[in-house]
Amino acid sequence: MQDTRHRVLDAIADGPVAGPALADRLDVSRAAVWKHIEALREAGFAIDGGDDGYELVSTPEFGGESVEFGLDAPFEVEYHDTIPSTNDRARELAADGREDVVVLADEQTGGRGRLDREWASPSGGIWLSILLRPTVPPADAPAFTLAAAVATARAAREAGVDATIKWPNDVLVADGDGRQRKLTGILTEMEGEADRVSWLVVGTGINANVDAAELVDGATSIREENGDVNRRVFTQRVLEVFHELRSDLNAVVPAWRDLADTLGRRVRVDTPGGEVVGEAVGVEFPGTLVVETDDGTVRVSAGDCEHLRAV
Ligand code: BT5
């Protein structure tokens, strides 16, 4: 959002301010103030324009300007009511040289999971992709995926949903029978050279205010678990925690461990190099799973993980 627009919102958030006073305070013309107010109204902000001046009455539940307003992280947010895939759009922005942009959508018509699987993305979700240009080697990239899982699980807990993380990056909620349903999936894509990431897109799909019936079998949503959330607040929390962690990558794995449900369990991991079965005993930077198997300790950096019942 434009900086001036931010300042208009800040100024009118605490009570009415007359147009001329606002123009003075922001050092812009009265016509410019009026234009900003109209643009904000169009974006869904309710702004009173009584005799005392302009006053912010309410902020839209979702949208780019609303997520940026009051966001304590340096991201620009590009919002779409509907889009094929926020990851695809973020990749376009990467090709244009952009960074620290979040592409956010209410609905995706071509949402993608890993390995070209489909990702159900009906209206009411939080479908977002964060475009970054971190100065790290490509081998560290998994830490950003873990950071997104931590950010989402924390935001879900703050919203009253008892979320845990399954290695590496599924955010799950257990039902009464102990069956775990998927609340969030993360797809990280990147381009880089041998020693340096050029760009990284962390795509996070959060089943927020959607019915589980609109998703796939084995999925759940915030609505299903605890009723609808304010997606503006939820998205801001995700972005703020993510920003904190990407600024201190060493904090990611400990934060992940605190929320993870995989450690101490028997797991089967499908890896590009074959199946690994054993007890998950640890996670190491940047997200490597340590599995104690019958044939010794195995370290797995990528794969699909299944929690098995203890024998
Ligand atoms: C993932 O893949 O979990 C990564 C999903 C990433 C989605 C985000 S949304 C924003 C951004 N833009 C995109 O286009 N993508 C990212 P994977 O681990 O491969 O899981 C995919 C599997 O999860 C599917 O095969 C289904 O079984 C299941 N699934 C599909 N939609 C789901 C949903 N909404 N909730 C839970 N499970 C789902």
Short mmCIF file of C-alpha atoms and ligand atoms in Angstrom, two decimals:
data_model
loop_
_atom_site.label_atom_id
_atom_site.label_comp_id
_atom_site.label_asym_id
_atom_site.label_seq_id
_atom_site.Cartn_x
_atom_site.Cartn_y
_atom_site.Cartn_z
CA MET A 1 0.00 0.00 0.00
CA GLN A 2 1.14 3.54 -0.62
CA ASP A 3 2.87 5.09 2.33
CA THR A 4 0.52 8.11 2.34
CA ARG A 5 -2.49 5.81 2.42
CA HIS A 6 -1.03 4.10 5.48
CA ARG A 7 -0.62 7.45 7.14
CA VAL A 8 -4.21 8.44 6.30
CA LEU A 9 -5.43 5.27 8.01
CA ASP A 10 -3.19 5.79 11.01
CA ALA A 11 -4.45 9.36 11.37
CA ILE A 12 -8.18 8.57 11.20
CA ALA A 13 -8.03 5.36 13.25
CA ASP A 14 -8.22 7.16 16.60
CA GLY A 15 -11.06 9.57 15.95
CA PRO A 16 -12.31 12.05 13.38
CA VAL A 17 -9.84 14.35 11.63
CA ALA A 18 -11.05 17.17 9.38
CA GLY A 19 -9.97 17.05 5.73
CA PRO A 20 -7.88 20.27 5.82
CA ALA A 21 -6.13 19.18 9.03
CA LEU A 22 -5.40 15.81 7.48
CA ALA A 23 -3.99 17.47 4.36
CA ASP A 24 -1.77 19.62 6.53
CA ARG A 25 -0.60 16.76 8.67
CA LEU A 26 0.31 14.61 5.66
CA ASP A 27 1.59 17.51 3.62
CA VAL A 28 -0.61 16.73 0.62
CA SER A 29 -3.45 18.62 -1.10
CA ARG A 30 -7.07 18.30 0.06
CA ALA A 31 -7.90 16.70 -3.30
CA ALA A 32 -5.23 14.08 -2.62
CA VAL A 33 -6.73 13.34 0.81
CA TRP A 34 -10.13 12.85 -0.79
CA LYS A 35 -8.65 10.50 -3.42
CA HIS A 36 -6.99 8.36 -0.75
CA ILE A 37 -10.21 8.20 1.28
CA GLU A 38 -12.15 7.10 -1.81
CA ALA A 39 -9.54 4.46 -2.69
CA LEU A 40 -9.67 3.11 0.86
CA ARG A 41 -13.47 2.98 0.77
CA GLU A 42 -13.26 1.07 -2.49
CA ALA A 43 -10.90 -1.40 -0.80
CA GLY A 44 -13.62 -2.02 1.81
CA PHE A 45 -12.59 0.29 4.68
CA ALA A 46 -15.64 1.92 6.27
CA ILE A 47 -14.79 5.61 6.73
CA ASP A 48 -17.26 8.09 8.21
CA GLY A 49 -17.19 11.54 6.70
CA GLY A 50 -19.26 13.58 9.16
CA ASP A 51 -18.96 17.22 10.23
CA ASP A 52 -16.01 16.40 12.50
CA GLY A 53 -14.03 14.96 9.63
CA TYR A 54 -12.98 11.50 8.54
CA GLU A 55 -12.99 8.55 10.92
CA LEU A 56 -12.09 4.90 10.35
CA VAL A 57 -15.04 2.78 11.46
CA SER A 58 -14.03 -0.68 10.33
CA THR A 59 -11.33 -2.56 8.44
CA PRO A 60 -12.20 -5.22 5.84
CA GLU A 61 -11.89 -8.80 7.02
CA PHE A 62 -9.52 -9.64 4.15
CA GLY A 63 -7.66 -7.97 1.31
CA GLY A 64 -4.27 -6.50 0.47
CA GLU A 65 -4.65 -3.05 2.02
CA SER A 66 -6.32 -4.45 5.09
CA VAL A 67 -3.56 -7.02 5.72
CA GLU A 68 -0.88 -4.37 5.18
CA PHE A 69 -2.58 -1.98 7.61
CA GLY A 70 -1.02 -2.54 11.02
CA LEU A 71 1.23 -5.37 9.74
CA ASP A 72 4.44 -5.59 11.74
CA ALA A 73 6.55 -7.06 8.92
CA PRO A 74 7.98 -5.41 5.81
CA PHE A 75 5.88 -7.15 3.16
CA GLU A 76 3.86 -5.62 0.37
CA VAL A 77 0.64 -7.54 -0.20
CA GLU A 78 -0.86 -8.10 -3.65
CA TYR A 79 -4.41 -9.37 -3.26
CA HIS A 80 -6.64 -11.25 -5.71
CA ASP A 81 -10.25 -12.34 -5.18
CA THR A 82 -9.48 -15.25 -7.47
CA ILE A 83 -6.33 -16.38 -9.26
CA PRO A 84 -5.10 -19.68 -10.73
CA SER A 85 -2.20 -20.03 -8.25
CA THR A 86 -0.53 -17.51 -5.92
CA ASN A 87 2.75 -19.42 -6.39
CA ASP A 88 2.57 -18.91 -10.16
CA ARG A 89 1.93 -15.19 -9.68
CA ALA A 90 4.81 -14.91 -7.18
CA ARG A 91 7.10 -16.60 -9.72
CA GLU A 92 6.11 -13.94 -12.28
CA LEU A 93 6.97 -11.23 -9.74
CA ALA A 94 10.30 -12.98 -9.12
CA ALA A 95 11.04 -12.80 -12.84
CA ASP A 96 10.33 -9.04 -12.60
CA GLY A 97 13.02 -8.73 -9.91
CA ARG A 98 10.64 -8.13 -6.98
CA GLU A 99 11.13 -9.27 -3.38
CA ASP A 100 9.33 -9.25 -0.03
CA VAL A 101 5.99 -9.38 -1.79
CA VAL A 102 3.11 -11.53 -0.60
CA VAL A 103 0.55 -12.71 -3.13
CA LEU A 104 -2.72 -13.37 -1.33
CA ALA A 105 -5.99 -14.79 -2.62
CA ASP A 106 -9.46 -15.67 -1.42
CA GLU A 107 -9.78 -18.44 -4.02
CA GLN A 108 -7.43 -20.33 -6.35
CA THR A 109 -8.63 -22.12 -9.46
CA GLY A 110 -5.38 -24.01 -10.08
CA GLY A 111 -3.81 -24.42 -6.63
CA ARG A 112 -0.81 -26.76 -6.66
CA GLY A 113 0.65 -29.11 -4.07
CA ARG A 114 4.02 -30.81 -4.24
CA LEU A 115 4.78 -33.11 -7.18
CA ASP A 116 2.01 -31.40 -9.21
CA ARG A 117 -0.74 -32.64 -6.93
CA GLU A 118 -3.92 -30.59 -6.81
CA TRP A 119 -4.59 -28.26 -3.90
CA ALA A 120 -8.26 -27.52 -3.22
CA SER A 121 -8.57 -23.75 -2.73
CA PRO A 122 -12.20 -22.64 -2.42
CA SER A 123 -13.26 -19.10 -1.52
CA GLY A 124 -12.82 -18.39 2.20
CA GLY A 125 -9.28 -19.77 2.50
CA ILE A 126 -5.99 -18.01 3.03
CA TRP A 127 -3.92 -18.86 -0.02
CA LEU A 128 -0.65 -16.98 0.08
CA SER A 129 2.83 -17.00 -1.40
CA ILE A 130 5.77 -15.10 0.02
CA LEU A 131 8.49 -14.06 -2.41
CA LEU A 132 11.93 -13.66 -0.81
CA ARG A 133 15.53 -13.21 -1.88
CA PRO A 134 17.46 -14.50 1.10
CA THR A 135 21.26 -14.46 1.05
CA VAL A 136 21.66 -18.15 1.84
CA PRO A 137 22.79 -21.23 -0.07
CA PRO A 138 20.05 -23.35 -1.69
CA ALA A 139 20.74 -26.12 0.85
CA ASP A 140 19.28 -23.89 3.60
CA ALA A 141 15.97 -23.40 1.79
CA PRO A 142 14.04 -26.05 3.78
CA ALA A 143 14.36 -23.81 6.86
CA PHE A 144 11.97 -21.33 5.22
CA THR A 145 9.39 -24.06 4.69
CA LEU A 146 9.67 -25.06 8.33
CA ALA A 147 9.33 -21.40 9.31
CA ALA A 148 6.04 -21.15 7.40
CA ALA A 149 4.77 -24.28 9.15
CA VAL A 150 5.69 -22.81 12.55
CA ALA A 151 4.05 -19.48 11.69
CA THR A 152 0.83 -21.16 10.61
CA ALA A 153 0.68 -23.57 13.55
CA ARG A 154 1.25 -20.70 16.00
CA ALA A 155 -1.43 -18.54 14.38
CA ALA A 156 -3.83 -21.50 14.45
CA ARG A 157 -3.16 -22.07 18.15
CA GLU A 158 -3.74 -18.38 18.87
CA ALA A 159 -7.05 -18.82 17.05
CA GLY A 160 -7.95 -21.66 19.41
CA VAL A 161 -7.12 -24.61 17.14
CA ASP A 162 -4.79 -27.23 18.56
CA ALA A 163 -2.48 -27.57 15.55
CA THR A 164 0.71 -29.61 15.35
CA ILE A 165 3.29 -30.08 12.61
CA LYS A 166 4.05 -33.31 10.81
CA TRP A 167 7.50 -33.40 9.26
CA PRO A 168 8.38 -31.55 7.26
CA ASN A 169 5.58 -29.07 6.75
CA ASP A 170 2.02 -30.31 7.14
CA VAL A 171 0.01 -28.54 9.81
CA LEU A 172 -2.48 -31.02 11.25
CA VAL A 173 -5.28 -31.20 13.79
CA ALA A 174 -6.18 -34.45 15.56
CA ASP A 175 -9.85 -35.41 15.79
CA GLY A 176 -11.45 -37.23 18.74
CA ASP A 177 -10.25 -40.61 17.42
CA GLY A 178 -6.67 -39.45 17.11
CA ARG A 179 -6.94 -39.26 13.34
CA GLN A 180 -4.99 -36.31 12.01
CA ARG A 181 -6.48 -34.00 9.43
CA LYS A 182 -4.59 -31.54 7.30
CA LEU A 183 -5.17 -27.83 7.93
CA THR A 184 -2.30 -26.40 5.90
CA GLY A 185 0.13 -27.43 3.20
CA ILE A 186 3.27 -25.65 2.05
CA LEU A 187 4.93 -25.66 -1.35
CA THR A 188 8.32 -23.96 -1.58
CA GLU A 189 9.81 -23.27 -4.99
CA MET A 190 13.11 -21.60 -5.76
CA GLU A 191 15.70 -20.67 -8.31
CA GLY A 192 19.36 -20.39 -7.51
CA GLU A 193 22.92 -21.17 -8.30
CA ALA A 194 25.20 -23.62 -6.54
CA ASP A 195 26.01 -21.28 -3.66
CA ARG A 196 23.20 -18.75 -3.58
CA VAL A 197 19.42 -18.63 -3.74
CA SER A 198 18.18 -16.19 -6.36
CA TRP A 199 14.54 -16.21 -5.24
CA LEU A 200 12.36 -18.35 -3.03
CA VAL A 201 8.57 -18.61 -3.07
CA VAL A 202 6.98 -20.08 0.04
CA GLY A 203 3.39 -21.00 -0.86
CA THR A 204 1.13 -21.63 2.10
CA GLY A 205 -2.42 -22.88 1.83
CA ILE A 206 -4.50 -22.43 4.98
CA ASN A 207 -8.01 -23.89 5.12
CA ALA A 208 -9.56 -21.01 7.04
CA ASN A 209 -13.25 -20.14 6.63
CA VAL A 210 -14.20 -23.07 4.42
CA ASP A 211 -16.35 -26.16 4.94
CA ALA A 212 -14.37 -29.40 5.09
CA ALA A 213 -16.86 -30.80 2.55
CA GLU A 214 -15.41 -28.36 -0.01
CA LEU A 215 -11.92 -29.80 0.52
CA VAL A 216 -10.64 -33.36 0.16
CA ASP A 217 -11.01 -36.35 2.44
CA GLY A 218 -8.60 -36.04 5.35
CA ALA A 219 -8.66 -32.23 5.37
CA THR A 220 -9.98 -29.87 8.03
CA SER A 221 -10.37 -26.12 8.37
CA ILE A 222 -10.33 -23.44 11.06
CA ARG A 223 -14.11 -23.10 10.56
CA GLU A 224 -14.58 -26.81 11.14
CA GLU A 225 -12.43 -26.83 14.29
CA ASN A 226 -13.37 -23.58 15.98
CA GLY A 227 -15.59 -21.41 13.81
CA ASP A 228 -14.59 -18.63 11.42
CA VAL A 229 -11.57 -16.42 12.06
CA ASN A 230 -10.74 -12.88 11.06
CA ARG A 231 -8.46 -13.70 8.13
CA ARG A 232 -6.79 -10.30 8.26
CA VAL A 233 -5.55 -10.90 11.79
CA PHE A 234 -4.65 -14.53 11.06
CA THR A 235 -2.65 -13.61 7.94
CA GLN A 236 -0.85 -10.82 9.78
CA ARG A 237 0.22 -13.25 12.51
CA VAL A 238 1.50 -15.75 9.95
CA LEU A 239 3.51 -13.06 8.18
CA GLU A 240 4.86 -11.58 11.41
CA VAL A 241 6.05 -14.89 12.86
CA PHE A 242 7.47 -15.89 9.48
CA HIS A 243 9.37 -12.61 9.24
CA GLU A 244 10.78 -13.03 12.74
CA LEU A 245 12.05 -16.53 11.88
CA ARG A 246 13.44 -15.74 8.44
CA SER A 247 15.45 -12.99 10.12
CA ASP A 248 16.96 -15.54 12.53
CA LEU A 249 17.12 -18.90 10.77
CA ASN A 250 18.79 -20.58 13.76
CA ALA A 251 15.58 -20.08 15.72
CA VAL A 252 13.52 -22.08 13.20
CA VAL A 253 14.33 -25.66 14.17
CA PRO A 254 13.86 -25.15 17.94
CA ALA A 255 10.53 -23.39 17.28
CA TRP A 256 9.53 -26.22 14.95
CA ARG A 257 10.38 -28.87 17.56
CA ASP A 258 8.08 -27.17 20.08
CA LEU A 259 5.11 -27.62 17.75
CA ALA A 260 6.00 -30.88 16.04
CA ASP A 261 4.16 -34.13 16.49
CA THR A 262 6.56 -36.35 14.53
CA LEU A 263 9.41 -36.73 17.01
CA GLY A 264 9.27 -39.90 19.07
CA ARG A 265 6.88 -41.55 16.61
CA ARG A 266 7.36 -44.48 14.29
CA VAL A 267 7.35 -43.13 10.75
CA ARG A 268 7.52 -44.30 7.19
CA VAL A 269 9.12 -41.76 4.86
CA ASP A 270 8.90 -42.10 1.10
CA THR A 271 12.09 -40.52 -0.17
CA PRO A 272 13.46 -40.19 -3.69
CA GLY A 273 16.01 -42.83 -2.63
CA GLY A 274 13.46 -45.33 -1.27
CA GLU A 275 11.42 -45.97 1.85
CA VAL A 276 12.78 -45.26 5.34
CA VAL A 277 10.99 -46.82 8.34
CA GLY A 278 11.90 -46.31 11.98
CA GLU A 279 11.59 -43.97 14.94
CA ALA A 280 11.88 -40.25 14.26
CA VAL A 281 14.39 -39.14 16.88
CA GLY A 282 15.35 -35.64 15.86
CA VAL A 283 15.37 -32.76 13.42
CA GLU A 284 18.52 -30.91 12.44
CA PHE A 285 19.05 -27.64 10.59
CA PRO A 286 17.78 -26.87 7.97
CA GLY A 287 15.01 -29.44 8.49
CA THR A 288 16.64 -32.85 8.15
CA LEU A 289 14.73 -35.69 9.87
CA VAL A 290 16.83 -38.18 11.82
CA VAL A 291 15.33 -41.68 11.78
CA GLU A 292 16.55 -44.61 13.88
CA THR A 293 16.00 -47.68 11.66
CA ASP A 294 16.81 -51.36 12.14
CA ASP A 295 19.87 -50.75 9.99
CA GLY A 296 21.09 -47.69 11.87
CA THR A 297 20.58 -43.94 11.79
CA VAL A 298 19.31 -42.42 8.55
CA ARG A 299 19.05 -38.71 7.75
CA VAL A 300 16.25 -37.68 5.41
CA SER A 301 16.08 -34.26 3.82
CA ALA A 302 12.91 -34.63 1.71
CA GLY A 303 9.99 -36.98 1.33
CA ASP A 304 6.39 -37.79 2.25
CA CYS A 305 6.12 -38.83 5.88
CA GLU A 306 3.48 -41.07 7.42
CA HIS A 307 3.04 -41.51 11.17
CA LEU A 308 2.71 -45.22 12.00
CA ARG A 309 1.12 -46.78 15.05
CA ALA A 310 3.68 -47.87 17.61
CA VAL A 311 4.42 -51.60 17.49
C1 BT5 B 1 1.07 -29.48 -0.12
O1 BT5 B 1 1.31 -30.42 -1.06
O2 BT5 B 1 0.64 -29.71 0.99
C2 BT5 B 1 1.38 -28.06 -0.56
C3 BT5 B 1 0.15 -27.22 -0.76
C4 BT5 B 1 0.50 -25.79 -1.06
C5 BT5 B 1 -0.70 -24.95 -1.40
C6 BT5 B 1 -0.38 -23.49 -1.48
S1 BT5 B 1 -1.80 -22.50 -1.56
C7 BT5 B 1 -0.87 -21.12 -1.93
C8 BT5 B 1 0.21 -21.58 -2.91
N1 BT5 B 1 -0.27 -21.56 -4.28
C9 BT5 B 1 -0.31 -22.78 -4.82
O3 BT5 B 1 -0.68 -23.07 -5.98
N2 BT5 B 1 0.11 -23.69 -3.91
C10 BT5 B 1 0.49 -23.06 -2.65
P1 BT5 B 1 1.28 -31.97 -0.80
O4 BT5 B 1 2.03 -32.31 0.43
O5 BT5 B 1 1.70 -32.55 -2.10
O6 BT5 B 1 -0.23 -32.28 -0.52
C11 BT5 B 1 -1.19 -32.34 -1.56
C12 BT5 B 1 -2.27 -33.31 -1.14
O7 BT5 B 1 -3.04 -32.76 -0.07
C13 BT5 B 1 -3.28 -33.58 -2.25
O8 BT5 B 1 -2.89 -34.66 -3.04
C14 BT5 B 1 -4.54 -33.91 -1.46
O9 BT5 B 1 -4.53 -35.25 -1.05
C15 BT5 B 1 -4.42 -33.07 -0.22
N3 BT5 B 1 -5.13 -31.79 -0.33
C16 BT5 B 1 -5.49 -31.09 -1.45
N4 BT5 B 1 -6.08 -29.95 -1.12
C17 BT5 B 1 -6.11 -29.89 0.23
C18 BT5 B 1 -6.58 -28.94 1.16
N5 BT5 B 1 -7.11 -27.78 0.80
N6 BT5 B 1 -6.44 -29.25 2.48
C19 BT5 B 1 -5.87 -30.39 2.90
N7 BT5 B 1 -5.41 -31.33 2.05
C20 BT5 B 1 -5.51 -31.07 0.73
#
